[in-house]
Coordinates of C-alpha atoms in Angstrom, one line a residue:
X68 CA 118.3 -84.7 -47.2
X69 CA 114.8 -86.1 -47.9
X70 CA 112.0 -83.5 -48.3
X71 CA 109.2 -83.7 -45.8
X72 CA 107.0 -80.8 -46.8
X73 CA 104.2 -81.7 -49.3
X74 CA 104.2 -78.1 -50.6
X75 CA 107.7 -78.7 -52.0
X76 CA 106.2 -81.1 -54.6
X77 CA 104.7 -78.1 -56.4
X78 CA 108.1 -77.6 -58.0
X79 CA 107.9 -81.1 -59.6
X80 CA 105.6 -80.0 -62.5
X81 CA 105.8 -83.2 -64.7
X82 CA 105.3 -85.4 -61.7
X83 CA 102.1 -83.5 -60.9
X84 CA 100.7 -84.3 -64.3
X85 CA 101.1 -88.0 -63.7
X86 CA 99.7 -87.6 -60.3
X87 CA 96.6 -86.0 -61.8
X88 CA 96.2 -88.8 -64.3
X89 CA 96.5 -91.4 -61.4
X90 CA 93.9 -89.5 -59.3
X91 CA 91.4 -89.6 -62.1
X92 CA 91.9 -93.3 -63.0
X93 CA 91.7 -94.2 -59.3
X94 CA 88.4 -92.3 -59.0
X95 CA 87.0 -94.4 -61.8
X96 CA 88.4 -97.6 -60.3
X97 CA 86.7 -97.0 -57.0
X98 CA 83.4 -96.2 -58.7
X99 CA 83.3 -99.5 -60.4
X100 CA 84.8 -101.6 -57.5
X101 CA 81.5 -102.0 -55.7
X102 CA 79.4 -102.5 -58.8
X103 CA 81.9 -105.0 -60.2
X104 CA 82.1 -106.9 -56.9
X105 CA 78.3 -107.2 -56.6
X106 CA 78.0 -108.2 -60.3
X107 CA 80.6 -110.9 -59.8
X108 CA 79.0 -112.3 -56.7
X109 CA 75.6 -112.2 -58.4
X110 CA 76.8 -114.1 -61.5
X111 CA 79.0 -116.6 -59.7
X112 CA 76.7 -117.1 -56.7
X113 CA 79.6 -118.8 -54.9
X114 CA 82.3 -117.6 -52.4
X115 CA 84.7 -120.3 -53.5
X116 CA 84.2 -119.6 -57.3
X117 CA 84.6 -115.9 -56.7
X118 CA 87.9 -116.5 -54.9
X119 CA 89.1 -118.8 -57.7
X120 CA 88.4 -116.2 -60.4
X121 CA 90.1 -113.5 -58.5
X122 CA 93.1 -115.8 -58.1
X123 CA 93.3 -116.3 -61.9
X124 CA 93.4 -112.6 -62.3
X125 CA 96.9 -112.4 -60.8
X126 CA 98.5 -115.1 -62.9
X127 CA 99.3 -112.9 -66.0
X128 CA 101.0 -110.3 -63.8
X129 CA 103.2 -112.8 -62.1
X130 CA 104.2 -114.5 -65.4
X131 CA 104.6 -111.4 -67.5
X132 CA 105.9 -108.5 -65.3
X133 CA 109.4 -109.8 -64.9
X134 CA 109.8 -109.7 -68.7
X135 CA 107.7 -106.6 -69.3
X136 CA 109.7 -104.8 -66.7
X137 CA 112.9 -105.5 -68.6
X138 CA 111.2 -104.4 -71.8
X139 CA 110.0 -101.1 -70.2
X140 CA 113.6 -100.0 -69.6
X141 CA 114.2 -100.1 -73.3
X142 CA 111.0 -98.5 -74.7
X143 CA 109.2 -95.2 -74.3
X144 CA 107.5 -95.5 -70.9
X145 CA 105.2 -92.5 -71.4
X146 CA 103.8 -94.0 -74.7
X147 CA 103.4 -97.4 -73.1
X148 CA 101.3 -95.8 -70.4
X149 CA 99.1 -94.1 -72.9
X150 CA 98.6 -97.2 -75.0
X151 CA 97.7 -99.4 -72.0
X152 CA 95.2 -96.8 -70.7
X153 CA 93.5 -96.9 -74.0
X154 CA 93.4 -100.7 -74.0
X155 CA 91.9 -100.7 -70.5
X156 CA 89.2 -98.3 -71.8
X157 CA 88.3 -100.9 -74.5
X158 CA 88.1 -103.8 -72.1
X159 CA 85.8 -102.0 -69.7
X160 CA 83.5 -100.9 -72.5
X161 CA 83.4 -104.6 -73.7
X162 CA 82.5 -105.6 -70.1
X163 CA 79.6 -103.0 -70.1
X164 CA 78.2 -104.2 -73.5
X165 CA 78.2 -107.8 -72.4
X166 CA 76.6 -107.0 -69.1
X167 CA 73.9 -104.9 -70.5
X168 CA 73.0 -107.6 -73.0
X169 CA 72.9 -110.3 -70.4
X170 CA 75.9 -112.2 -71.9
X171 CA 78.2 -112.1 -68.9
X172 CA 79.2 -115.4 -67.5
X173 CA 81.8 -116.5 -64.9
X174 CA 84.1 -117.7 -67.7
X175 CA 83.8 -114.4 -69.6
X176 CA 84.5 -112.5 -66.3
X177 CA 87.6 -114.6 -65.7
X178 CA 88.8 -114.0 -69.3
X179 CA 88.3 -110.2 -69.1
X180 CA 89.9 -109.9 -65.7
X181 CA 92.9 -111.8 -66.9
X182 CA 93.1 -109.6 -70.0
X183 CA 93.0 -106.5 -67.8
X184 CA 95.8 -107.9 -65.7
X185 CA 97.8 -108.7 -68.8
X186 CA 97.5 -105.0 -69.9
X187 CA 98.5 -103.9 -66.4
X188 CA 101.6 -106.1 -66.5
X189 CA 102.9 -103.4 -69.0
X190 CA 101.3 -100.4 -67.3
X191 CA 102.5 -100.9 -63.8
X192 CA 106.3 -101.2 -64.4
X193 CA 106.0 -98.3 -66.9
X194 CA 104.5 -96.1 -64.2
X195 CA 107.0 -97.2 -61.6
X196 CA 110.0 -96.6 -64.0
X197 CA 108.9 -93.2 -65.1
X198 CA 108.3 -91.8 -61.6
X199 CA 111.9 -91.4 -60.6
X200 CA 112.5 -89.6 -63.9
X201 CA 109.9 -87.0 -62.9
X202 CA 111.2 -86.4 -59.3
X203 CA 114.5 -85.2 -57.8
X204 CA 116.0 -87.9 -55.5
X205 CA 115.3 -85.9 -52.4
X206 CA 111.5 -86.1 -53.3
X207 CA 111.3 -89.9 -53.6
X208 CA 109.6 -90.8 -50.3
X209 CA 107.6 -87.6 -50.3
X210 CA 106.4 -88.3 -53.9
X211 CA 105.5 -91.8 -53.0
X212 CA 103.6 -90.7 -50.0
X213 CA 101.7 -88.0 -52.0
X214 CA 100.8 -90.4 -54.8
X215 CA 99.6 -93.0 -52.3
X216 CA 97.7 -90.7 -50.0
X217 CA 96.1 -88.4 -52.6
X218 CA 95.1 -91.3 -54.8
X219 CA 93.3 -92.7 -51.8
X220 CA 91.5 -89.4 -51.5
X221 CA 90.3 -89.9 -55.0
X222 CA 89.2 -93.4 -54.3
X223 CA 87.4 -92.3 -51.2
X224 CA 85.4 -89.8 -53.2
X225 CA 84.5 -92.5 -55.6
X226 CA 83.3 -94.8 -52.8
X227 CA 81.3 -91.9 -51.3
X228 CA 79.4 -91.2 -54.5
X229 CA 79.3 -94.8 -55.9
X230 CA 76.1 -95.8 -54.1
X231 CA 74.1 -92.8 -55.4
X232 CA 75.5 -93.2 -58.9
X233 CA 74.6 -96.9 -59.0
X234 CA 71.0 -96.0 -57.9
X235 CA 70.8 -93.2 -60.5
X236 CA 72.5 -94.6 -63.6
X237 CA 72.9 -98.3 -62.8
X238 CA 76.0 -100.5 -62.6
X239 CA 76.5 -100.2 -66.4
X240 CA 76.7 -96.4 -66.2
X241 CA 79.2 -96.6 -63.4
X242 CA 81.4 -98.9 -65.4
X243 CA 81.2 -96.6 -68.4
X244 CA 82.4 -93.7 -66.2
X245 CA 85.3 -95.9 -65.2
X246 CA 86.2 -96.4 -68.9
X247 CA 86.1 -92.7 -69.5
X248 CA 88.6 -92.1 -66.7
X249 CA 91.1 -94.2 -68.6
X250 CA 90.7 -92.0 -71.6
X251 CA 91.3 -88.9 -69.6
X252 CA 94.4 -90.5 -67.9
X253 CA 95.8 -91.3 -71.3
X254 CA 95.5 -87.7 -72.5
X255 CA 97.1 -86.3 -69.3
X256 CA 100.0 -88.7 -69.6
X257 CA 100.6 -87.8 -73.2
X258 CA 101.2 -84.2 -72.0
X259 CA 104.1 -85.2 -69.7
X260 CA 107.5 -83.9 -70.8
X261 CA 110.3 -86.3 -69.8
X262 CA 113.7 -87.3 -71.1
X263 CA 113.9 -91.0 -71.3
X264 CA 117.2 -92.9 -71.7
X265 CA 115.9 -95.9 -73.5
X266 CA 117.4 -98.1 -76.2
X267 CA 114.6 -97.9 -78.7
X268 CA 114.8 -94.1 -78.9
X269 CA 118.5 -94.4 -79.8
X270 CA 118.5 -97.3 -82.3
X271 CA 114.9 -97.9 -83.3
X272 CA 115.4 -101.6 -82.8
X273 CA 114.0 -103.9 -80.1
X274 CA 116.7 -106.5 -79.3
X275 CA 114.9 -109.5 -77.8
X276 CA 118.2 -111.0 -76.6
X277 CA 119.1 -107.8 -74.8
X278 CA 115.8 -107.8 -73.1
X279 CA 116.4 -111.3 -71.8
X280 CA 119.9 -110.1 -70.7
X281 CA 118.3 -107.2 -68.9
X282 CA 115.9 -109.7 -67.2
X283 CA 118.8 -111.8 -66.0
X284 CA 120.6 -108.7 -64.9
X285 CA 117.5 -107.8 -62.8
X286 CA 117.6 -111.2 -61.2
X287 CA 121.3 -110.6 -60.4
X288 CA 120.6 -107.2 -58.9
X289 CA 117.8 -108.7 -56.8
X290 CA 120.1 -111.5 -55.6
X291 CA 122.6 -108.9 -54.4
X292 CA 120.3 -106.3 -52.9
X293 CA 119.1 -107.2 -49.4
X294 CA 116.9 -104.1 -49.4
X295 CA 115.0 -105.1 -52.5
X296 CA 114.7 -108.7 -51.2
X297 CA 113.1 -107.4 -48.0
X298 CA 110.8 -105.1 -50.0
X299 CA 109.6 -108.1 -52.1
X300 CA 109.0 -110.2 -49.0
X301 CA 107.1 -107.5 -47.2
X302 CA 104.9 -106.9 -50.2
X303 CA 104.3 -110.6 -50.6
X304 CA 103.1 -110.9 -47.1
X305 CA 100.9 -107.7 -47.3
X306 CA 99.1 -109.2 -50.3
X307 CA 98.8 -112.6 -48.8
X308 CA 97.4 -111.4 -45.5
X309 CA 94.8 -109.2 -47.2
X310 CA 93.5 -111.9 -49.6
X311 CA 90.5 -112.9 -47.4
X312 CA 89.4 -109.3 -47.2
X313 CA 89.9 -108.9 -51.0
X314 CA 88.0 -112.0 -52.1
X315 CA 85.4 -112.3 -49.3
X316 CA 84.5 -108.7 -48.6
X317 CA 81.1 -108.9 -50.4
X318 CA 79.9 -112.2 -48.8
X319 CA 81.2 -111.0 -45.4
X320 CA 79.0 -107.9 -45.6
X321 CA 76.1 -109.7 -47.1
X322 CA 76.0 -113.0 -45.3
X323 CA 77.8 -112.4 -41.9
X324 CA 76.9 -108.8 -41.2
X325 CA 73.5 -109.1 -42.9
X326 CA 74.0 -105.7 -44.5
X327 CA 73.9 -104.3 -48.1
X328 CA 76.0 -102.4 -50.5
X329 CA 76.0 -99.4 -48.3
X330 CA 78.0 -101.2 -45.6
X331 CA 80.4 -102.4 -48.3
X332 CA 81.0 -98.8 -49.3
X333 CA 81.5 -97.9 -45.7
X334 CA 84.2 -100.5 -45.3
X335 CA 86.0 -99.4 -48.4
X336 CA 85.8 -95.7 -47.2
X337 CA 87.2 -96.6 -43.8
X338 CA 90.1 -98.5 -45.5
X339 CA 90.8 -95.6 -47.8
X340 CA 90.7 -93.1 -45.0
X341 CA 93.1 -95.3 -43.1
X342 CA 95.5 -95.7 -46.1
X343 CA 95.4 -91.9 -46.6
X344 CA 96.2 -91.3 -42.9
X345 CA 99.0 -93.9 -42.9
X346 CA 100.6 -92.6 -46.1
X347 CA 100.3 -89.0 -45.1
X348 CA 101.9 -89.3 -41.7
X349 CA 104.7 -91.6 -42.7
X350 CA 107.1 -88.9 -44.0
X351 CA 106.5 -87.1 -40.7
X352 CA 107.7 -90.3 -38.9
X353 CA 111.0 -90.7 -40.7
X354 CA 112.9 -89.9 -37.4
X355 CA 112.0 -93.4 -36.5
X356 CA 113.7 -96.4 -38.1
X357 CA 111.9 -97.5 -41.2
X358 CA 112.1 -101.2 -40.1
X359 CA 110.4 -100.4 -36.8
X360 CA 107.6 -98.6 -38.7
X361 CA 107.0 -101.6 -40.9
X362 CA 106.9 -104.0 -37.9
X363 CA 104.4 -101.9 -36.1
X364 CA 102.2 -101.4 -39.2
X365 CA 102.2 -105.1 -40.0
X366 CA 101.3 -106.2 -36.6
X367 CA 98.5 -103.6 -36.5
X368 CA 97.1 -104.9 -39.8
X369 CA 97.2 -108.5 -38.5
X370 CA 95.3 -107.7 -35.3
X371 CA 92.7 -105.7 -37.3
X372 CA 92.1 -108.7 -39.6
X373 CA 91.7 -111.0 -36.6
X374 CA 89.0 -108.6 -35.3
X375 CA 86.9 -109.3 -38.3
X376 CA 86.4 -112.8 -36.9
X377 CA 85.0 -111.3 -33.7
X378 CA 82.8 -108.6 -35.2
X379 CA 79.8 -110.7 -36.5
X380 CA 79.5 -112.4 -33.1
X381 CA 78.9 -109.2 -31.2
X382 CA 75.2 -108.8 -30.4
X383 CA 75.3 -105.1 -29.4
X384 CA 75.0 -103.2 -32.6
X385 CA 76.9 -100.1 -31.6
X386 CA 79.9 -102.1 -30.3
X387 CA 79.9 -104.2 -33.5
X388 CA 80.0 -101.0 -35.6
X389 CA 82.8 -99.5 -33.4
X390 CA 85.0 -102.6 -33.7
X391 CA 84.4 -102.9 -37.5
X392 CA 85.2 -99.2 -37.9
X393 CA 88.4 -99.4 -36.0
X394 CA 89.5 -102.7 -37.7
X395 CA 89.0 -101.4 -41.2
X396 CA 90.6 -98.1 -40.4
X397 CA 93.8 -99.6 -39.0
X398 CA 94.0 -102.1 -41.8
X399 CA 94.2 -99.1 -44.0
X400 CA 96.7 -97.3 -41.8
X401 CA 99.0 -100.3 -41.8
X402 CA 98.8 -100.7 -45.5
X403 CA 99.4 -97.0 -46.2
X404 CA 102.5 -96.9 -44.0
X405 CA 104.0 -100.1 -45.4
X406 CA 103.5 -99.1 -49.0
X407 CA 105.1 -95.6 -48.5
X408 CA 108.1 -97.0 -46.7
X409 CA 108.9 -99.8 -49.1
X410 CA 108.1 -97.6 -52.1
X411 CA 110.5 -95.0 -51.0
X412 CA 113.2 -97.6 -50.2
X413 CA 112.7 -99.1 -53.7
X414 CA 113.2 -95.8 -55.5
X415 CA 116.3 -95.1 -53.4
X416 CA 117.9 -98.6 -53.7
X417 CA 117.4 -99.2 -57.5
X418 CA 119.3 -97.2 -60.2
X419 CA 117.0 -95.3 -62.6
X420 CA 118.1 -97.3 -65.6
X421 CA 117.1 -100.5 -63.8
X422 CA 113.8 -99.3 -62.4
X423 CA 111.5 -100.8 -65.1
X424 CA 112.9 -104.4 -64.8
X425 CA 113.2 -104.3 -61.0
X426 CA 109.7 -102.9 -60.5
X427 CA 108.3 -105.6 -62.8
X428 CA 110.3 -108.4 -61.1
X429 CA 109.4 -107.0 -57.7
X430 CA 105.7 -106.7 -58.5
X431 CA 105.7 -110.3 -59.8
X432 CA 107.3 -111.5 -56.6
X433 CA 105.0 -109.5 -54.3
X434 CA 101.9 -110.6 -56.2
X435 CA 102.9 -114.3 -56.3
X436 CA 101.2 -114.7 -53.0
X437 CA 97.9 -113.4 -54.3
X438 CA 96.8 -116.3 -56.5
X439 CA 98.1 -118.7 -53.9
X440 CA 96.1 -116.8 -51.3
X441 CA 93.0 -116.7 -53.5
X442 CA 93.1 -120.4 -54.3
X443 CA 93.8 -121.2 -50.7
X444 CA 90.8 -119.1 -49.7
X445 CA 88.7 -120.9 -52.3
X446 CA 89.7 -124.3 -50.8
X447 CA 89.3 -123.1 -47.2
X448 CA 85.8 -121.8 -48.0
X449 CA 84.7 -125.4 -48.6
X450 CA 85.8 -126.3 -45.0
X451 CA 85.7 -123.1 -42.9
X452 CA 83.4 -120.1 -42.7
X453 CA 84.7 -116.7 -43.9
X454 CA 85.3 -115.3 -40.4
X455 CA 87.5 -118.3 -39.5
X456 CA 89.6 -117.7 -42.6
X457 CA 90.0 -114.0 -41.6
X458 CA 91.3 -115.2 -38.1
X459 CA 93.8 -117.6 -39.7
X460 CA 95.3 -115.1 -42.1
X461 CA 95.4 -112.3 -39.5
X462 CA 97.2 -114.6 -37.0
X463 CA 99.8 -115.6 -39.7
X464 CA 100.4 -111.9 -40.5
X465 CA 101.1 -111.1 -36.8
X466 CA 103.5 -113.9 -36.4
X467 CA 105.4 -112.9 -39.5
X468 CA 106.0 -109.3 -38.5
X469 CA 106.9 -110.4 -34.9
X470 CA 109.6 -112.7 -36.3
X471 CA 110.9 -109.9 -38.5
X472 CA 111.2 -107.6 -35.5
X473 CA 112.6 -110.1 -33.0
X474 CA 115.3 -111.4 -35.3
X475 CA 116.0 -107.9 -36.7
X476 CA 115.7 -109.0 -40.4
X477 CA 113.7 -105.8 -41.0
X478 CA 116.7 -103.6 -40.0
X479 CA 118.0 -103.9 -43.6
X480 CA 115.5 -101.2 -44.6
X481 CA 117.4 -98.7 -42.4
X482 CA 120.4 -99.0 -44.7
X483 CA 121.2 -96.3 -47.2
X484 CA 122.6 -98.5 -49.9
X485 CA 121.5 -101.8 -51.4

């Protein structure tokens, strides 16, 4: 019987330590998100180039995570998380130093973002693989929902205070705070007590051939698991549909809404509130079929993205703000619901000893659409305006989820097994 009461998570002490580490690092990420976006747009000066750099950022994850996921199953996951948090601290500090000294260029930004995504190709599967070890099985969906919704609370707080912090200590100071949050996260994770059944702890050796064998085994598991296949497809479409919002958010606010960083913060806050709401209520909606929840959430996201095409054309300011507010909120609600549902299904469908390789492989598949979407946005920006690109991607998202619902492909998520 799956747990539905968030208070029950208080019994999962080690999970709460990791949750605290995630909340702190998420706070830092949200602090630097606005500053980093404006710095990138300032330096590149091009919507197309900005989209292209963002697309490059996803390539290391796609190429590496299937292998790093297999590696994670055989090494100390907690230690890997600590090491990667420390490395991310170093990269952010380097970014700050280069920015302060006026040495930041589009090429350097691209290199540093790709370096960060390379580090995260180890960090993400380690975090996914250790989570089921910190939770009892009946807490999987609840734990995913708590992690998703509470981390959005942390991000929301970061977005609320980011504008004032940038004005007070500048963009470099905000990025430095982000770096410190990685240090704190590394310390908290080092305090986690967990029994890991990994090969290195037993033998002290890293068998490269066995890692490749594990990778192939992960592919075989994916081939035989309809649930994991559907999770990967849904994640792929979520990421693809949101790419215009990811890469064009800053120019959309600046050039189409004719507003400043405050509006960018407002949009991010709305999305976070929506994600929190969607993630928080999802465990309460488990009496409905998970497949139906996913279809409703996906269609809602698509409609909301299409509305971003309409918003700049509204002359009445109040109506424009109302539509923008509703659109961004329901993009977040849909994303929160989808992530909680497929995250809980993933933990239930994959054995714990395969979670590292499967989370890495799954993440690579889901993120494969992101560079494709970014590069497509970069090309489309040479022919269409940003609002037209929003409409195109939103319409494709609606059609995809309608097809899933009509042909009942999504029903596989209602199964208990794999």
